[in-house]
């Protein structure tokens, strides 16, 4: 059902309860559910069983009074056809056909806004995702983060939140120095496998590309930050470092552009140090009384906040452990006015959650408990030609996002992007995923993104044959829509707004992919069971309206996850 219909039915129950609860202190919480067995009805409510003991009544007797009052209420006309009592006092309602059919007119009237809500009321939310070290191309794990994070951001926007998409660049630390050393080794003529090649160096071909451009004294720019011009001097390690980082940030920008992902802001880890944010965070923690020194190191009492043991903040050598800048970064997020922060990261970050949250509580600046939220994803295994792909020439040790897009599109970037985006959110984030490139290339129902997109294209082709004016559908009579496949489509369309709301609340964008597959399946079932362009004008008009509404919701859902809705396949 649509949200308004649920509200109306809830109001019917509340009106029926009003005289029964009058003069008591009993408060009713009316919850509507979908019966497990569809044959029992469309809506189930157990409010009679909840209240019977407090009202000292038999639950079935109370249910009977509620049903009698509800069915006598004129407000139920056109909404509730019948009400039955099952078991010890469950109330099952059957919604009228007209109420179910009304979803078509709602979709036609709202168009792209169908499913949009304002529960967020402009609440500021920051969603951080990808956040790759600028030490190489984006790998498939980053791709899963990009697909999840971008879809989650769109979900929050659809529900009325003010969302900022942020990329956090880890441009400080040992890995950046390793990158610079790798490029310098290439500049000196060494390559992987040579005796002089550093053991910890990065082995991908991209290192040679950076070295060649550095020698040519080229200038590179990233989407955020100052351009970097190579000095060409093999001994100038600082110029090598700055050039290599900017070069790879630009490469990542290109990958993200191919993936159709845009960020509102880029935040550099190095700025936390240069702007004094890390020192300020440590100072706040020291003043909180939650730190202590032991064996030459500075510790944080994270056990006080549920961690399994206290954690070192500053090591004996004076350097900070990696969770300290994370605490500083999230203090900055809170200071920037974000009421909710969500991090989309690999499951290897699980161990940092407790210590980061502990640090944020310890500074005692009003940061709410549970800040930030985390969506942790598991690894992606890539299969191609029936075999697991573990390395890429471009990266040297892993499959890149660009590889995956190129392979999955068969030369068509849009097709590849659609497949990768859809596939990578088609499972819950906390489950491992096998990405089969061969399946992504199939033009059959084995390929889930093709299956959904074909449903949209099938409707477009059908409407081309109709050649009518869609504007005439606004007031069409929908009562002829009585076939079982039509009922399934109507119910699925009506579930779209609730699906978005639930997916946003549960931080589960995979639910959109599940929903789209269900909607496509119902469309294909309808297509094979019924004809649209029939001689009966009333039936034809009603079915065309149903098709236009289904096309719209398919389009809305695909747009939400960044996948195209082609008119032809």
mmCIF file of C-alpha atoms in Angstrom, residues 283-473:
data_model
loop_
_atom_site.group_PDB
_atom_site.id
_atom_site.type_symbol
_atom_site.label_atom_id
_atom_site.label_comp_id
_atom_site.label_asym_id
_atom_site.label_seq_id
_atom_site.Cartn_x
_atom_site.Cartn_y
_atom_site.Cartn_z
ATOM 1 C CA UNK A 283 45.181 17.910 23.526
ATOM 2 C CA UNK A 284 41.423 17.471 24.050
ATOM 3 C CA UNK A 285 41.927 13.806 24.907
ATOM 4 C CA UNK A 286 44.675 14.641 27.393
ATOM 5 C CA UNK A 287 42.469 17.257 29.066
ATOM 6 C CA UNK A 288 39.603 14.767 29.291
ATOM 7 C CA UNK A 289 41.608 12.652 31.740
ATOM 8 C CA UNK A 290 41.180 9.589 29.519
ATOM 9 C CA UNK A 291 44.861 9.252 28.554
ATOM 10 C CA UNK A 292 47.891 7.977 30.434
ATOM 11 C CA UNK A 293 51.567 7.302 29.757
ATOM 12 C CA UNK A 294 53.131 3.898 30.090
ATOM 13 C CA UNK A 295 56.416 2.472 28.780
ATOM 14 C CA UNK A 296 57.122 5.693 26.915
ATOM 15 C CA UNK A 297 53.843 5.640 24.986
ATOM 16 C CA UNK A 298 50.626 7.628 25.340
ATOM 17 C CA UNK A 299 47.507 5.493 25.758
ATOM 18 C CA UNK A 300 43.751 6.129 25.504
ATOM 19 C CA UNK A 301 41.396 4.392 27.942
ATOM 20 C CA UNK A 302 39.182 2.939 25.218
ATOM 21 C CA UNK A 303 38.114 0.146 27.587
ATOM 22 C CA UNK A 304 35.919 2.773 29.289
ATOM 23 C CA UNK A 305 33.866 2.904 26.099
ATOM 24 C CA UNK A 306 33.477 -0.791 25.382
ATOM 25 C CA UNK A 307 36.758 -1.596 23.595
ATOM 26 C CA UNK A 308 38.390 -4.902 24.505
ATOM 27 C CA UNK A 309 41.601 -3.158 25.618
ATOM 28 C CA UNK A 310 43.168 0.287 25.891
ATOM 29 C CA UNK A 311 44.945 1.566 22.795
ATOM 30 C CA UNK A 312 48.246 3.293 22.124
ATOM 31 C CA UNK A 313 47.808 6.815 20.711
ATOM 32 C CA UNK A 314 51.421 7.935 20.457
ATOM 33 C CA UNK A 315 54.212 5.406 20.113
ATOM 34 C CA UNK A 316 57.631 5.568 21.761
ATOM 35 C CA UNK A 317 59.117 7.150 18.641
ATOM 36 C CA UNK A 318 56.678 10.068 18.880
ATOM 37 C CA UNK A 319 54.492 9.090 15.909
ATOM 38 C CA UNK A 320 50.741 8.627 16.224
ATOM 39 C CA UNK A 321 48.947 5.348 15.612
ATOM 40 C CA UNK A 322 46.574 5.348 12.659
ATOM 41 C CA UNK A 323 43.328 5.769 14.632
ATOM 42 C CA UNK A 324 44.393 9.146 16.081
ATOM 43 C CA UNK A 325 44.031 11.114 12.822
ATOM 44 C CA UNK A 326 40.726 9.271 12.304
ATOM 45 C CA UNK A 327 39.492 10.672 15.618
ATOM 46 C CA UNK A 328 40.684 14.156 14.609
ATOM 47 C CA UNK A 329 38.974 13.838 11.219
ATOM 48 C CA UNK A 330 35.648 12.898 12.777
ATOM 49 C CA UNK A 331 35.839 15.714 15.295
ATOM 50 C CA UNK A 332 36.199 17.983 12.261
ATOM 51 C CA UNK A 333 33.148 16.347 10.652
ATOM 52 C CA UNK A 334 31.110 17.108 13.765
ATOM 53 C CA UNK A 335 32.450 20.662 13.942
ATOM 54 C CA UNK A 336 31.416 21.170 10.315
ATOM 55 C CA UNK A 337 27.814 20.708 11.413
ATOM 56 C CA UNK A 338 27.111 17.164 10.265
ATOM 57 C CA UNK A 339 24.490 15.521 12.446
ATOM 58 C CA UNK A 340 25.149 12.080 11.017
ATOM 59 C CA UNK A 341 28.314 10.636 9.520
ATOM 60 C CA UNK A 342 28.448 7.383 7.573
ATOM 61 C CA UNK A 343 31.662 5.662 6.512
ATOM 62 C CA UNK A 344 31.600 3.070 3.717
ATOM 63 C CA UNK A 345 34.766 1.020 4.167
ATOM 64 C CA UNK A 346 36.229 -2.441 3.781
ATOM 65 C CA UNK A 347 35.580 -4.990 6.511
ATOM 66 C CA UNK A 348 39.253 -4.744 7.506
ATOM 67 C CA UNK A 349 38.300 -1.467 9.244
ATOM 68 C CA UNK A 350 36.107 -3.317 11.744
ATOM 69 C CA UNK A 351 38.756 -3.122 14.441
ATOM 70 C CA UNK A 352 38.914 0.673 14.278
ATOM 71 C CA UNK A 353 35.229 1.276 15.043
ATOM 72 C CA UNK A 354 35.406 0.917 18.818
ATOM 73 C CA UNK A 355 38.561 2.995 19.241
ATOM 74 C CA UNK A 356 37.417 5.826 16.945
ATOM 75 C CA UNK A 357 34.040 6.050 18.695
ATOM 76 C CA UNK A 358 35.808 5.860 22.076
ATOM 77 C CA UNK A 359 38.046 8.768 21.127
ATOM 78 C CA UNK A 360 35.052 10.822 19.996
ATOM 79 C CA UNK A 361 33.234 10.218 23.274
ATOM 80 C CA UNK A 362 36.346 10.912 25.330
ATOM 81 C CA UNK A 363 36.825 14.443 23.935
ATOM 82 C CA UNK A 364 33.427 15.263 25.483
ATOM 83 C CA UNK A 365 32.338 17.922 22.959
ATOM 84 C CA UNK A 366 28.769 16.682 22.487
ATOM 85 C CA UNK A 367 29.348 14.119 19.748
ATOM 86 C CA UNK A 368 26.467 11.591 19.935
ATOM 87 C CA UNK A 369 27.147 7.959 20.790
ATOM 88 C CA UNK A 370 27.401 5.738 17.724
ATOM 89 C CA UNK A 371 28.951 8.544 15.653
ATOM 90 C CA UNK A 372 29.961 7.689 12.967
ATOM 91 C CA UNK A 373 27.860 4.913 11.422
ATOM 92 C CA UNK A 374 29.703 2.291 9.384
ATOM 93 C CA UNK A 375 28.807 0.270 6.305
ATOM 94 C CA UNK A 376 31.532 -2.354 6.013
ATOM 95 C CA UNK A 377 31.798 -4.426 2.857
ATOM 96 C CA UNK A 378 33.539 -7.698 2.215
ATOM 97 C CA UNK A 379 35.852 -8.562 -0.636
ATOM 98 C CA UNK A 380 34.978 -8.990 -4.294
ATOM 99 C CA UNK A 381 36.241 -11.962 -6.300
ATOM 100 C CA UNK A 382 36.419 -11.411 -10.061
ATOM 101 C CA UNK A 383 35.777 -14.325 -12.426
ATOM 102 C CA UNK A 384 36.475 -14.189 -16.166
ATOM 103 C CA UNK A 385 36.434 -17.086 -18.580
ATOM 104 C CA UNK A 386 35.558 -19.411 -15.724
ATOM 105 C CA UNK A 387 38.695 -18.530 -13.762
ATOM 106 C CA UNK A 388 39.447 -16.160 -10.921
ATOM 107 C CA UNK A 389 41.330 -13.036 -11.990
ATOM 108 C CA UNK A 390 43.812 -11.955 -9.329
ATOM 109 C CA UNK A 391 46.083 -9.470 -11.035
ATOM 110 C CA UNK A 392 46.033 -6.816 -13.705
ATOM 111 C CA UNK A 393 48.842 -5.533 -15.861
ATOM 112 C CA UNK A 394 47.832 -2.009 -15.053
ATOM 113 C CA UNK A 395 48.006 -2.425 -11.261
ATOM 114 C CA UNK A 396 50.393 -5.332 -10.928
ATOM 115 C CA UNK A 397 48.669 -7.086 -8.052
ATOM 116 C CA UNK A 398 44.902 -6.576 -8.273
ATOM 117 C CA UNK A 399 42.005 -5.983 -10.660
ATOM 118 C CA UNK A 400 41.180 -2.305 -11.128
ATOM 119 C CA UNK A 401 37.791 -0.636 -11.429
ATOM 120 C CA UNK A 402 38.707 0.451 -14.938
ATOM 121 C CA UNK A 403 39.522 -3.131 -15.890
ATOM 122 C CA UNK A 404 36.144 -4.263 -14.618
ATOM 123 C CA UNK A 405 34.238 -1.529 -16.472
ATOM 124 C CA UNK A 406 36.063 -2.204 -19.717
ATOM 125 C CA UNK A 407 35.643 -5.991 -19.487
ATOM 126 C CA UNK A 408 31.972 -5.837 -18.483
ATOM 127 C CA UNK A 409 31.025 -3.457 -21.276
ATOM 128 C CA UNK A 410 32.696 -5.264 -24.132
ATOM 129 C CA UNK A 411 33.999 -1.880 -25.293
ATOM 130 C CA UNK A 412 30.900 0.084 -24.248
ATOM 131 C CA UNK A 413 31.741 2.216 -21.181
ATOM 132 C CA UNK A 414 28.094 2.943 -20.335
ATOM 133 C CA UNK A 415 27.174 -0.727 -20.488
ATOM 134 C CA UNK A 416 30.206 -1.630 -18.387
ATOM 135 C CA UNK A 417 29.472 1.045 -15.806
ATOM 136 C CA UNK A 418 25.836 -0.078 -15.538
ATOM 137 C CA UNK A 419 26.844 -3.689 -15.006
ATOM 138 C CA UNK A 420 29.518 -2.920 -12.428
ATOM 139 C CA UNK A 421 27.322 -0.514 -10.482
ATOM 140 C CA UNK A 422 24.314 -2.851 -10.415
ATOM 141 C CA UNK A 423 26.323 -5.963 -9.622
ATOM 142 C CA UNK A 424 28.288 -4.353 -6.792
ATOM 143 C CA UNK A 425 25.181 -3.285 -4.850
ATOM 144 C CA UNK A 426 23.185 -6.415 -5.605
ATOM 145 C CA UNK A 427 24.264 -8.114 -2.378
ATOM 146 C CA UNK A 428 24.361 -6.944 1.224
ATOM 147 C CA UNK A 429 27.616 -5.140 1.889
ATOM 148 C CA UNK A 430 28.677 -7.602 4.587
ATOM 149 C CA UNK A 431 28.563 -10.597 2.228
ATOM 150 C CA UNK A 432 31.365 -11.643 -0.083
ATOM 151 C CA UNK A 433 30.601 -11.169 -3.754
ATOM 152 C CA UNK A 434 31.694 -13.000 -6.876
ATOM 153 C CA UNK A 435 31.673 -10.721 -9.911
ATOM 154 C CA UNK A 436 31.394 -12.876 -13.027
ATOM 155 C CA UNK A 437 32.392 -10.842 -16.077
ATOM 156 C CA UNK A 438 30.938 -13.489 -18.392
ATOM 157 C CA UNK A 439 27.505 -13.035 -16.778
ATOM 158 C CA UNK A 440 27.802 -9.246 -17.077
ATOM 159 C CA UNK A 441 28.254 -9.631 -20.837
ATOM 160 C CA UNK A 442 25.208 -11.863 -21.336
ATOM 161 C CA UNK A 443 22.064 -10.540 -22.980
ATOM 162 C CA UNK A 444 19.688 -12.844 -21.130
ATOM 163 C CA UNK A 445 17.811 -13.060 -17.856
ATOM 164 C CA UNK A 446 20.944 -14.579 -16.294
ATOM 165 C CA UNK A 447 22.335 -11.030 -16.279
ATOM 166 C CA UNK A 448 20.376 -9.101 -13.608
ATOM 167 C CA UNK A 449 21.100 -5.616 -14.932
ATOM 168 C CA UNK A 450 20.136 -6.655 -18.466
ATOM 169 C CA UNK A 451 16.980 -8.266 -17.054
ATOM 170 C CA UNK A 452 15.921 -5.008 -15.371
ATOM 171 C CA UNK A 453 16.937 -2.708 -18.221
ATOM 172 C CA UNK A 454 15.158 -4.952 -20.727
ATOM 173 C CA UNK A 455 11.940 -4.556 -18.732
ATOM 174 C CA UNK A 456 12.207 -0.798 -19.244
ATOM 175 C CA UNK A 457 13.063 -1.152 -22.940
ATOM 176 C CA UNK A 458 10.213 -3.634 -23.441
ATOM 177 C CA UNK A 459 7.705 -1.084 -22.128
ATOM 178 C CA UNK A 460 9.207 1.649 -24.322
ATOM 179 C CA UNK A 461 8.811 -0.534 -27.398
ATOM 180 C CA UNK A 462 5.224 -1.344 -26.427
ATOM 181 C CA UNK A 463 4.387 2.346 -26.033
ATOM 182 C CA UNK A 464 5.916 3.144 -29.430
ATOM 183 C CA UNK A 465 3.423 0.731 -30.965
ATOM 184 C CA UNK A 466 0.590 2.458 -29.114
ATOM 185 C CA UNK A 467 1.420 5.960 -30.477
ATOM 186 C CA UNK A 468 -1.072 7.583 -28.105
ATOM 187 C CA UNK A 469 -0.749 10.636 -25.861
ATOM 188 C CA UNK A 470 0.372 9.796 -22.320
ATOM 189 C CA UNK A 471 -1.251 13.001 -21.044
ATOM 190 C CA UNK A 472 -4.634 11.356 -21.615
ATOM 191 C CA UNK A 473 -3.868 8.688 -19.005
#
